[in-house]
XYZ file of C-alpha atoms in Angstrom:
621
model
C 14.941 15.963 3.161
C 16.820 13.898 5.604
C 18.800 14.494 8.451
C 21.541 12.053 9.373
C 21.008 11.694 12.329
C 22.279 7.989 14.948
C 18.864 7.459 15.789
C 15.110 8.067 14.932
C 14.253 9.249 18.997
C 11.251 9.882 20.756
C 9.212 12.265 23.436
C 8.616 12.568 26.829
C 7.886 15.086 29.923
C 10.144 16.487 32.438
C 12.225 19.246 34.009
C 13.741 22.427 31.353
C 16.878 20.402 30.158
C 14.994 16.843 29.620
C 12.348 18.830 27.856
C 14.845 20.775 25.173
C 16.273 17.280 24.284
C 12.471 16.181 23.961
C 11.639 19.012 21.408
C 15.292 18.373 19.454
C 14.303 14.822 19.206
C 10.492 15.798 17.647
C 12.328 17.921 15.627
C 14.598 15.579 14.105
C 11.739 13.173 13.694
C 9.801 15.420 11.904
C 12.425 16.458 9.473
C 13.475 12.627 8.926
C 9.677 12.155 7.733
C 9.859 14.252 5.284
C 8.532 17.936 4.304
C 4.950 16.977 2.633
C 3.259 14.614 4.425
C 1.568 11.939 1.310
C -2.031 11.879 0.576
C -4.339 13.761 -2.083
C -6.660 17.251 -2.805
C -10.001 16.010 -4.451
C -10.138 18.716 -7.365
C -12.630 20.184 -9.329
C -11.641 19.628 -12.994
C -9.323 16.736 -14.070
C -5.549 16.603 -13.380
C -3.668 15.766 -16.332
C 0.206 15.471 -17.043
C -0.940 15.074 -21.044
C -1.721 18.496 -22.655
C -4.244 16.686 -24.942
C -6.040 15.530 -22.134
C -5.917 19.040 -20.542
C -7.170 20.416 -23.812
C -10.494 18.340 -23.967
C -11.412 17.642 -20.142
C -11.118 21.586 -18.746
C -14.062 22.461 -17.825
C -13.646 25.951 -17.512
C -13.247 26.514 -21.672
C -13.543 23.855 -24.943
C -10.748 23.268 -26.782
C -9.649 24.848 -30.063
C -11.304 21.475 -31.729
C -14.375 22.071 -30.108
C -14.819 25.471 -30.508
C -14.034 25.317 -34.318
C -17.116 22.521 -34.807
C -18.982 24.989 -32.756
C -17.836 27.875 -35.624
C -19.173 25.536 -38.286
C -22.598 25.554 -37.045
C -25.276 27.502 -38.573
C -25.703 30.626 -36.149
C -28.822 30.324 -34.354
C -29.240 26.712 -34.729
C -29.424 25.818 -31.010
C -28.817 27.051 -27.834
C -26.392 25.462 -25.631
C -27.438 24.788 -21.516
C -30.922 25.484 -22.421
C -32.024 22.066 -23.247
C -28.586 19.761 -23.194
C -30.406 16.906 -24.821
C -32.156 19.073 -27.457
C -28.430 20.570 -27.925
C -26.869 17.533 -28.411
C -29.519 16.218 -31.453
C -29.327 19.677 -32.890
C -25.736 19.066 -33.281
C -25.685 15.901 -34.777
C -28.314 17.123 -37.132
C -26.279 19.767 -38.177
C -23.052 18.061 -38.830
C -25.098 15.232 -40.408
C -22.681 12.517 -41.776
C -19.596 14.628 -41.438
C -18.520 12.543 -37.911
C -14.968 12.591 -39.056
C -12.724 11.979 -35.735
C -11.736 15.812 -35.127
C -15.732 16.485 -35.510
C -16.652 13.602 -32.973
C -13.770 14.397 -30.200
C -15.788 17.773 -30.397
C -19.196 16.791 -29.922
C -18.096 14.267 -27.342
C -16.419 16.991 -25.682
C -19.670 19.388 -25.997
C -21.680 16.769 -24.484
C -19.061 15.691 -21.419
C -19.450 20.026 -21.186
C -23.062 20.033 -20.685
C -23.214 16.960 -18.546
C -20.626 19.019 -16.195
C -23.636 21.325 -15.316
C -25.838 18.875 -14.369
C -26.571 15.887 -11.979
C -28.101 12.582 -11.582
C -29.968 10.944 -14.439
C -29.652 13.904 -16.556
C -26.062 14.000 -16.390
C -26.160 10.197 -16.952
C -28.015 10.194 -19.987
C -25.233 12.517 -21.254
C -21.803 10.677 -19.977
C -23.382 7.028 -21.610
C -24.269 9.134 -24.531
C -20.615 10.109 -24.340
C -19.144 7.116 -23.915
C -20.890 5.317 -26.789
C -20.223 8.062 -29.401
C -16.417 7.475 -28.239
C -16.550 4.098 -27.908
C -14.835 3.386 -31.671
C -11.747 4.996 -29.787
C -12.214 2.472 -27.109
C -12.104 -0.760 -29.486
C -9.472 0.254 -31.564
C -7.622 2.511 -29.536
C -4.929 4.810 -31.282
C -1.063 3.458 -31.320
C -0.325 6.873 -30.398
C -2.318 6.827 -26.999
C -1.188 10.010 -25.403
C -2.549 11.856 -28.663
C -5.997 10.309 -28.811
C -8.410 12.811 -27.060
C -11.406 10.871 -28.350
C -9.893 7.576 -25.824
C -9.332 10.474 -23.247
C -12.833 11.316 -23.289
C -14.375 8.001 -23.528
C -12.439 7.107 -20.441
C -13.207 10.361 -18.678
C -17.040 9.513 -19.264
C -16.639 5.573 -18.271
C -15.193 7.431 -15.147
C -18.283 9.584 -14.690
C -21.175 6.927 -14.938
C -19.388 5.287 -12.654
C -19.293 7.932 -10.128
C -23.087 8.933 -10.697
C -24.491 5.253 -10.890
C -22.160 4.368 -7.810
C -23.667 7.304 -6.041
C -27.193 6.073 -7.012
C -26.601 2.736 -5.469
C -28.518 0.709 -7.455
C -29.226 -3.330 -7.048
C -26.857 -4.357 -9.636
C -28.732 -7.508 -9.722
C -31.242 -5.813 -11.933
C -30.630 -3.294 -14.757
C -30.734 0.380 -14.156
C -32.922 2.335 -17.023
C -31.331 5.449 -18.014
C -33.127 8.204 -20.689
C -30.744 9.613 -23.352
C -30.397 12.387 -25.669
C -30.221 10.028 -28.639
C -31.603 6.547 -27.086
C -32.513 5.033 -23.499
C -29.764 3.103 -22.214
C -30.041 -0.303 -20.101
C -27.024 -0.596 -17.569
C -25.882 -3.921 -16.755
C -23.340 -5.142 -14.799
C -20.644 -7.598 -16.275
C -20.007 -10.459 -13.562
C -17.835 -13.747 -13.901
C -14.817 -12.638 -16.318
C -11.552 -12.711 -14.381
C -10.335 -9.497 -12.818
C -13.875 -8.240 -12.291
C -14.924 -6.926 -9.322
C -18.721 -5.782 -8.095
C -19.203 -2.072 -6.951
C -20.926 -2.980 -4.189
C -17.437 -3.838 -2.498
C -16.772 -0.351 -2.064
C -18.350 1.817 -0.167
C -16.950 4.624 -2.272
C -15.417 5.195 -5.680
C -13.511 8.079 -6.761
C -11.871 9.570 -9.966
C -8.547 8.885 -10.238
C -7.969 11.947 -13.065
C -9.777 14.385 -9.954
C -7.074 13.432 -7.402
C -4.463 15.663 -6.719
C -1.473 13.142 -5.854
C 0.951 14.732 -2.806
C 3.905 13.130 -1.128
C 5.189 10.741 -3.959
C 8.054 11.022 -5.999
C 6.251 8.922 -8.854
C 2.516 9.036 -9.659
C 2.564 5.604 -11.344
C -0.225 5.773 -14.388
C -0.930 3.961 -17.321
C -2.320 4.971 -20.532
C -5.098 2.865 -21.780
C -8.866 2.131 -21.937
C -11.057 3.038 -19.619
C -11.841 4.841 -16.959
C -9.459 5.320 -13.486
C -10.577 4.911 -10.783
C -10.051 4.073 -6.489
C -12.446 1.796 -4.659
C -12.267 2.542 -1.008
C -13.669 -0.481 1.295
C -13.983 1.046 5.089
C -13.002 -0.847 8.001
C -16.119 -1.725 10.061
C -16.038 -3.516 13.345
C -18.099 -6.323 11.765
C -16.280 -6.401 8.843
C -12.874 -6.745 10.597
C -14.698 -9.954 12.470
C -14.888 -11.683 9.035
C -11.548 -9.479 7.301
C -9.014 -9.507 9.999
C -6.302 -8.510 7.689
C -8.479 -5.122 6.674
C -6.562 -2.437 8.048
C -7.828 0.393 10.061
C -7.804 2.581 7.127
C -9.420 0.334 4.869
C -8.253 -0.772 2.015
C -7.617 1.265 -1.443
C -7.943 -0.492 -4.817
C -7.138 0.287 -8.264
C -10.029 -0.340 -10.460
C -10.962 0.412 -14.018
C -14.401 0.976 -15.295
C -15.474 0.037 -19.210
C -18.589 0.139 -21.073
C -19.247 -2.023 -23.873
C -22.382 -0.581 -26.214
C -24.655 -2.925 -28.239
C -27.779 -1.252 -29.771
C -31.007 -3.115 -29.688
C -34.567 -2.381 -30.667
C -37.275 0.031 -30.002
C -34.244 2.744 -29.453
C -32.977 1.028 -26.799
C -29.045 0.749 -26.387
C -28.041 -2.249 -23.931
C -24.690 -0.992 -21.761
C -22.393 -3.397 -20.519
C -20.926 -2.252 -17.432
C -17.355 -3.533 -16.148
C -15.453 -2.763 -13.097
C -12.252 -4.355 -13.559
C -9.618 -4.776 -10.106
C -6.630 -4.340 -12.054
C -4.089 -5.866 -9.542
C -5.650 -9.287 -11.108
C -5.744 -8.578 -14.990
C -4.616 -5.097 -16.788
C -6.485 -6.105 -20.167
C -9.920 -6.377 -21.338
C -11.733 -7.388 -24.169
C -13.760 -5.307 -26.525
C -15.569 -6.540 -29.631
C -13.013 -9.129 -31.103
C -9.553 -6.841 -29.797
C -7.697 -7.170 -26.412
C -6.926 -4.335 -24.814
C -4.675 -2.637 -22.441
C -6.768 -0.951 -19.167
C -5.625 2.411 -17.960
C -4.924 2.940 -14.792
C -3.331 4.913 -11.637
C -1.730 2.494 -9.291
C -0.674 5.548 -6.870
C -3.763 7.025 -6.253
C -5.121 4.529 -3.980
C -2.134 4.234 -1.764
C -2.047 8.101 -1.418
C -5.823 7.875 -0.392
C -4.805 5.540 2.371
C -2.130 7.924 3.324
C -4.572 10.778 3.706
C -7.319 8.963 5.902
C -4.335 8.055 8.426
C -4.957 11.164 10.223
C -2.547 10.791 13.755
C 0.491 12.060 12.986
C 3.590 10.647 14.744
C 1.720 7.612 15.484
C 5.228 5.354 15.101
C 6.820 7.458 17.618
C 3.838 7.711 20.388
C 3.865 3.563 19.468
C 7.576 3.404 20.403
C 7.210 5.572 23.562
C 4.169 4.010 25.279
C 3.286 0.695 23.458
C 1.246 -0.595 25.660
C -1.527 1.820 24.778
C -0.733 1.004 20.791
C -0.470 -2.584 21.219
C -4.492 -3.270 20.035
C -3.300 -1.544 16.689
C -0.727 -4.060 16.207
C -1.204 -6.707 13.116
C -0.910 -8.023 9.438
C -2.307 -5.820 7.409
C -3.367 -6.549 3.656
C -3.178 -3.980 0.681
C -5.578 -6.209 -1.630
C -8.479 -9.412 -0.768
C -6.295 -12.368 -0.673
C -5.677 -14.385 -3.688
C -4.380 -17.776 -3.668
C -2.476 -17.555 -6.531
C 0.115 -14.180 -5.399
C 3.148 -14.639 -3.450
C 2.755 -13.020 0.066
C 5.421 -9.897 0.612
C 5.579 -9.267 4.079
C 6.765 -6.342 4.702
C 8.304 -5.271 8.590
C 9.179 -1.701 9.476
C 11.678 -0.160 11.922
C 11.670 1.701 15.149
C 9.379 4.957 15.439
C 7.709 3.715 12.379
C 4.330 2.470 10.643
C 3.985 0.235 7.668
C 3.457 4.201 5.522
C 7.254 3.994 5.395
C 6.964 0.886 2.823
C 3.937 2.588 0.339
C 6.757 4.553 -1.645
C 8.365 1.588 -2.117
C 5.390 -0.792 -2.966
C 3.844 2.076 -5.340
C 7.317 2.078 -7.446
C 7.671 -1.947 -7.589
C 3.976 -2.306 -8.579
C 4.591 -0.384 -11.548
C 6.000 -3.699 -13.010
C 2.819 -6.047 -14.298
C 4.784 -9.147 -13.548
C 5.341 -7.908 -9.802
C 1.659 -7.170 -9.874
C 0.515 -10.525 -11.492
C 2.570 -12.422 -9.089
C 2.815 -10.636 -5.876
C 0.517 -9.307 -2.753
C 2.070 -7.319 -0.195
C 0.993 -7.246 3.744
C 1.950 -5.188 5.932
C 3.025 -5.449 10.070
C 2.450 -3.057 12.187
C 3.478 -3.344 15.850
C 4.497 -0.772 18.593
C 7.755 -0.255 18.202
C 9.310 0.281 21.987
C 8.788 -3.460 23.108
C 11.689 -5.869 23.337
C 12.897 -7.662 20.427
C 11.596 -11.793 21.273
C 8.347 -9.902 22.139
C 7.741 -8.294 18.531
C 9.011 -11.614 16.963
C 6.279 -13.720 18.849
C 3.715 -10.932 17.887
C 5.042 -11.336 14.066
C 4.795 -15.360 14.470
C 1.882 -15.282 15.744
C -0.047 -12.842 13.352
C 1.615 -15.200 10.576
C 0.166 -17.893 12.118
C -3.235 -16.791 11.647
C -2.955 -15.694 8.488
C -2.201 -18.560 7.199
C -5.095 -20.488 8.938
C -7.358 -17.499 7.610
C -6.658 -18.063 4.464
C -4.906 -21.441 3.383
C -6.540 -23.669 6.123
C -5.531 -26.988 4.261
C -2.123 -25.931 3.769
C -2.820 -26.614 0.103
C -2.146 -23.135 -1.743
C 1.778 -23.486 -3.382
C 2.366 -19.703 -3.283
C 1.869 -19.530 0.508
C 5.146 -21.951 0.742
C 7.054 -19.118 -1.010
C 6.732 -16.497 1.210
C 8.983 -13.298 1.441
C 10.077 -11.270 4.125
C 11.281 -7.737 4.146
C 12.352 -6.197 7.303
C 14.398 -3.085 7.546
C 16.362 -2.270 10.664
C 15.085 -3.375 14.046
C 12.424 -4.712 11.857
C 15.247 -7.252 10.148
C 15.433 -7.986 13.716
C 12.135 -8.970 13.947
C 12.434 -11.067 10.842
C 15.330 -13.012 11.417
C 12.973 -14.079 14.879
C 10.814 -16.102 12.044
C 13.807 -17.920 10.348
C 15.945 -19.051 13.304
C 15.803 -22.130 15.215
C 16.041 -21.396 18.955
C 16.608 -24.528 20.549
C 17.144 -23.962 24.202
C 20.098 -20.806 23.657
C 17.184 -18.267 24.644
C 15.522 -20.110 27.027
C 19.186 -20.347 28.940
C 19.261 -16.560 28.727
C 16.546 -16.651 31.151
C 16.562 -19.791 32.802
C 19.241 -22.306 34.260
C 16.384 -24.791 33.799
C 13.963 -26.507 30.905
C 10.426 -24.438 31.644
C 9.181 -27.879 32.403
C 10.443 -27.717 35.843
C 9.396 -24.747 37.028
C 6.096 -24.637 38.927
C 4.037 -22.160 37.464
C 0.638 -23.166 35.658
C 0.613 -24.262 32.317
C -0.852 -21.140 30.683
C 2.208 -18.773 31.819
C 4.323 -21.828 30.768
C 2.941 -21.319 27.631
C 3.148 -17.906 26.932
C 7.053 -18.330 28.234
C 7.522 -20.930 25.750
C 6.036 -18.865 22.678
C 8.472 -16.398 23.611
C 11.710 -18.103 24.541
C 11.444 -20.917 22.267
C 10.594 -21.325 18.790
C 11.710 -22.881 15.058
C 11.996 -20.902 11.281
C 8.996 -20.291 9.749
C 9.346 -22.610 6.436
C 7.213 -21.162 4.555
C 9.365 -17.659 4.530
C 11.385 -19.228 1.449
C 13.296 -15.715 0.889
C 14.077 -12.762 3.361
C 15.417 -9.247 2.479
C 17.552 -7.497 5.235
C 17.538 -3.742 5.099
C 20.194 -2.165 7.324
C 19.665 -4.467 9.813
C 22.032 -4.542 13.124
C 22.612 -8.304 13.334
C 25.155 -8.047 16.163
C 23.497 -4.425 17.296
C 25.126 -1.009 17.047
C 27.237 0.871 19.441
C 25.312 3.911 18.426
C 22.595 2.295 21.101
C 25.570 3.719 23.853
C 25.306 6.721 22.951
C 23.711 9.349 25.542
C 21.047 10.441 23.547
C 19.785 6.963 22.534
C 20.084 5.992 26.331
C 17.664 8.992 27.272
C 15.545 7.831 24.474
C 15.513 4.142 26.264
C 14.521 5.701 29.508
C 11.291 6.945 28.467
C 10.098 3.895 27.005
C 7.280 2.868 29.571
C 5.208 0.391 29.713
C 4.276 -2.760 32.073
C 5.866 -5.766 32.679
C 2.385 -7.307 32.027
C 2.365 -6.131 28.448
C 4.914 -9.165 27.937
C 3.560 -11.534 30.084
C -0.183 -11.811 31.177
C 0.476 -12.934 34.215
C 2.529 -11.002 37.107
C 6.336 -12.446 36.751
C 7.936 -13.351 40.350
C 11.647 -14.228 41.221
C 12.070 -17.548 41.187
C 14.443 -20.179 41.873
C 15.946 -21.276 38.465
C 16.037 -17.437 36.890
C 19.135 -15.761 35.374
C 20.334 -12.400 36.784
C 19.000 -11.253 33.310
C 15.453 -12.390 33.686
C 15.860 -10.942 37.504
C 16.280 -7.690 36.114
C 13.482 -7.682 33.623
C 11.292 -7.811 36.482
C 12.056 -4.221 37.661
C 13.685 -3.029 34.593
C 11.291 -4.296 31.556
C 13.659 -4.227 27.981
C 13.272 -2.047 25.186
C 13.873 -2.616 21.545
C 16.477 -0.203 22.041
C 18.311 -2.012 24.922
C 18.538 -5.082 22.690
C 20.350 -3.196 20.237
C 22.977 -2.846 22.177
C 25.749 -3.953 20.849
C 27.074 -5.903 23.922
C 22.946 -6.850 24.920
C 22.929 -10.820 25.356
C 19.627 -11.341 23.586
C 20.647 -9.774 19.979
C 24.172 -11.909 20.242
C 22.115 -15.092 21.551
C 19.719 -14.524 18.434
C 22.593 -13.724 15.811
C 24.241 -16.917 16.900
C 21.151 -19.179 15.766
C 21.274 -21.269 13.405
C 18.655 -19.851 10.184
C 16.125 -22.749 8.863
C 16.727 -24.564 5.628
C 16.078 -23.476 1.892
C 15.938 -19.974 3.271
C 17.554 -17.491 0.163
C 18.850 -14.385 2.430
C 19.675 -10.731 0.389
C 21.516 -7.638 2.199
C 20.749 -4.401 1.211
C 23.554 -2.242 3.434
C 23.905 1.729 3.969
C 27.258 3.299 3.815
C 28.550 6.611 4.445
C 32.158 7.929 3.651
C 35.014 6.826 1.374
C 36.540 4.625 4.411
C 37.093 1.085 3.854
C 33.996 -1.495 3.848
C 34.764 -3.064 6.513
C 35.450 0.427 9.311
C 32.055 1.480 7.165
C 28.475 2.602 8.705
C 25.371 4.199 7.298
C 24.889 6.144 10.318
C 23.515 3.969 12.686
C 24.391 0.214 11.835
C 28.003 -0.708 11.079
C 28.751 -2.873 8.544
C 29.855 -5.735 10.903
C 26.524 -5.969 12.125
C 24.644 -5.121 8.980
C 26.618 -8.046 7.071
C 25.810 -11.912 6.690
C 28.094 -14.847 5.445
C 25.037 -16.812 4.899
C 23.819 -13.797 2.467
C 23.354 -15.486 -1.302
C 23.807 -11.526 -2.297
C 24.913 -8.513 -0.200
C 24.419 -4.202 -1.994
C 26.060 -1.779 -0.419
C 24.269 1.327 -1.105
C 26.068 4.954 -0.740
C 23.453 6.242 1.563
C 22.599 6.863 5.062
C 20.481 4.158 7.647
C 16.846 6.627 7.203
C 17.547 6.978 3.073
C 17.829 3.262 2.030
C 14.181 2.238 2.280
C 13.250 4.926 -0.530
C 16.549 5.020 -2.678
C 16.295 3.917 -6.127
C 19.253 1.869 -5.651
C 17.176 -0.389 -3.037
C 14.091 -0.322 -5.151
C 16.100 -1.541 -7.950
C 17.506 -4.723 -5.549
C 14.228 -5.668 -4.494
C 12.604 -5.779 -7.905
C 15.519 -7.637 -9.421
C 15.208 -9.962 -6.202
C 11.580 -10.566 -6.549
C 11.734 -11.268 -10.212
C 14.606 -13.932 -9.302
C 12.162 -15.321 -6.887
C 9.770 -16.546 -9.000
C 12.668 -18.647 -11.371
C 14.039 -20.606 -8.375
């Protein structure tokens, strides 16, 4: 639910009438963010949208399959629980040859049943034993997926070994010797093959099927082989030393588990265990057949959602960012590979990079987005002035790429796209412009040459009033973004909002900024009277009209995406906040205007569609 509101405020403290506006403008905030606040519910038993998958993973009952094998039975023949290993070879003595497919989906299911009551090696034994009377499922899996509950249970068991042997921690480096019901079992890891991935990455794996998905419009899955699940790397002080893109929350993988079987001698039966990061490859091989690997792309972004535990944290960064400026930064979603296209994506004011996941959990859904693209994330407190949060962007860009292309050498990191939505687009167009001296003469009536100030506050002046486009940003996407500001920032409850944005001169500049012969009136009053993003927005504020009117950097491909609201001409139109004569470019190689308001386009389907028809063009041109 949305409310349309002219702007996304923010809190403060003060007297009876300053504090009712304060709790309407919380209000409003939280209702723009939505009634269910994303993240996941572990669960006990399996979640499953298939009923055949309901019918052979619920662990509170078998299925009508299983419990007719069961009826077959002699009466008397075994005992089930007592002795789950003993149960299992009574069973397959009994029903002797006759493992027809209904009769196997049942015993699998029987033993996935019995391995449910227990833990550790016991419950081991059971899953591999499972998994490798599934297995023929596995190799030639059934055209008619959503149907095949032998597949469902194969995967569900690939799932559980994982789990168990994760939770065991064993030195993958050497095999792990597991007893059976029907044979020991050697576990190996498979290393080396594209798309694989070690365990020991993560310091936790979960079930995918056992996660309870809340917040998301689409729960993006995939039917195929093997078994779902989320590797979750913490961030760790050391860690971030040699990771500085990790972000705070960690990061949340999609992976896929397999298990290959190959009997050998003296009743031993040699496991081949894969772990396969399916942002790289979504196919395996099995015997002599390819095959497709499930998978659940959404469940790892909704586990990040859940571990980011202050709520509000976009508004607190947009009302006091000095004390959020350390949690400012590029963040990646997956290790960096050389052969993806960077995304970057740059949110709006009184937000956090969470406001892109919906979006990036809807285009990875496409394999050719997910073969070709990586998508990072900046985060930066929202309140500060708009040159300063375009020198933070730069800057973090900057070291990325020395992080992770050094020698300049990797041709995806010269095809970089930008995303930036509102003040964020603002932020953006900061990395595509070419300043030559039209901000610096905001400030100054002189080159920063001649003023007499050492050379490190020189320096920081010069990172921040003068700059070129970033040409490696090949394409940028503009979302609602006030070129030529709004006159919504005139309005009295956006100028009460600008009031109680606080923070230090010093925050800008680490040195103490004096009058000084050669300053503008403007840079005289930024000495008492720090900016605000919101300032800038102004529609008449000198710095957004000094920025619109610089010139963009060459074989740069810019896209509008535009809100509007009403029947009224294009032209007269507005989505709210940002009216079209802000929102729209002449240099724009393609310009939507979507019938929605400024806090609805970064989630409407309409702007999900652009983007994925954008970034598909991208990789033709």
């Amino acid at each position: 639910m949305t409310i349309r509101s002219p702007i996304h405020p923010i809190v403060s403290s003060g007297g009876k009438s300053q504090h009712f506006r304060t709790l309407l403008i919380c209000a409003l905030l939280l209702t723009i963010a939505g009634c269910q606040r994303p993240g996941v519910k572990e669960k006990q038993s399996p979640i499953a949208s298939e009923p055949a998958i309901s019918r052979v993973l619920d662990p509170r009952r078998l299925s009508p399959g299983a419990k007719k094998m069961l009826a077959g039975v002699r009466p008397g023949s075994f005992q089930r629980h007592l002795n789950p290993a003993q149960t299992v070879r009574q069973l397959l003595e009994e029903l002797g040859s006759d493992l027809s497919e209904p009769n196997r989906t049942a015993l699998v299911e029987v033993i996935c049943h019995e391995a449910s009551t227990l833990d550790g090696q016991q419950a081991l034994g059971l899953y591999l034993c499972a998994a490798e009377l599934s297995y023929p499922a596995a190799v030639s899996p059934s055209s008619e997926v959503e149907d095949d509950g032998l597949l469902f249970l194969y995967n569900h068991a690939c799932s559980k070994v994982s789990e168990l042997a994760f939770s065991m921690k064993p030195n993958w480096e050497e095999p792990m010797s597991i007893p059976g019901p029907l044979s020991d079992y050697v576990l190996k890891l498979k290393t080396g093959d594209k798309g694989l991935i070690d365990p020991n990455h993560f310091d936790g794996l979960k079930i995918a099927e056992y996660l309870e998905v809340l917040g998301y419009q689409r729960r993006e899955v995939e039917m195929g082989v093997g078994g779902a699940l989320v590797g979750h790397r913490e961030y760790r002080p050391e860690r971030a030393e040699r990771e500085p893109f990790l972000p705070e929350v960690g990061m949340a993988l999609p992976v896929t588990a397999t298990l290959r079987f190959d009997t050998q001698a003296h009743g031993q039966t040699s496991v081949e265990f894969a772990l396969h990061d399916v942002l790289i490859t979504d196919t395996t091989r099995l015997e002599a057949n390819q095959v497709n690997l499930a998978m659940d792309l959404t469940a790892p972004l909704a586990v990040l959602s859940s571990l980011a535990q202050v709520r509000n944290l976009g508004v607190k960064g947009m009302i006091r960012p000095a004390e959020y400026l350390s949690q400012a930064g590029l963040f990646e979603l997956e290790p960096y590979r050389p052969n993806k296209i960077p995304v970057v994506m740059v949110h709006g004011l009184s937000k956090t990079p969470a406001v892109w996941i919906p979006a990036i959990n809807e285009l990875r859904a496409d394999p050719t987005i997910r073969e070709h693209y990586q998508f990072l994330l900046f985060r930066y407190p929202t309140g500060l002035p708009a040159l300063y949060c375009g020198s933070m962007l730069r800057q973090h860009l900057q070291r990325y790429r020395q992080q992770v292309d050094p020698r300049g050498d990797h041709e995806s990191m010269r095809k970089m796209v930008l995303i930036g939505k509102s003040f964020g687009g603002i932020v953006s167009s900061l990395q595509l412009r070419d300043s030559g001296d039209s901000i610096r003469a905001l400030f100054s009536d002189r080159p920063l040459s001649e003023f007499d100030i050492p050379a490190s506050e020189r320096l920081e002046l010069q990172n921040l009033l003068v700059f070129n486009a970033d040409r490696d940003i090949s394409r940028v996407i503009f979302m609602v973004t006030p070129h030529r500001g709004t006159d919504v920032a005139d309005k009295s409850l956006v100028r009460f909002a600008n009031r109680i944005i606080k923070y230090p001169m010093s925050v800008i500049t680490d040195f103490e900024l004096q009058s000084q012969d050669g300053m503008t009136a403007l840079a005289r009053s930024y000495i008492t009277h720090p900016p605000t993003s919101i300032s800038d927005l102004k529609s008449t504020s000198p710095v957004i009209n000094a920025i619109a009117g610089l010139p963009f950097g060459p074989r740069l491909t810019i896209h509008s995406i535009i809100g509007k609201v009403g029947n009224g001409p294009l032209e007269e139109s507005n989505d709210l906040l940002v009216p079209y004569w802000s929102s729209h470019l002449e240099a724009a190689a393609s310009e939507v205007v979507i019938d929605c308001n400024h806090g609805e386009i970064g989630h409407h389907p309409d702007s999900l569609k652009e983007i994925h028809r954008i970034l598909l063009l991208h990789l033709t041109e």
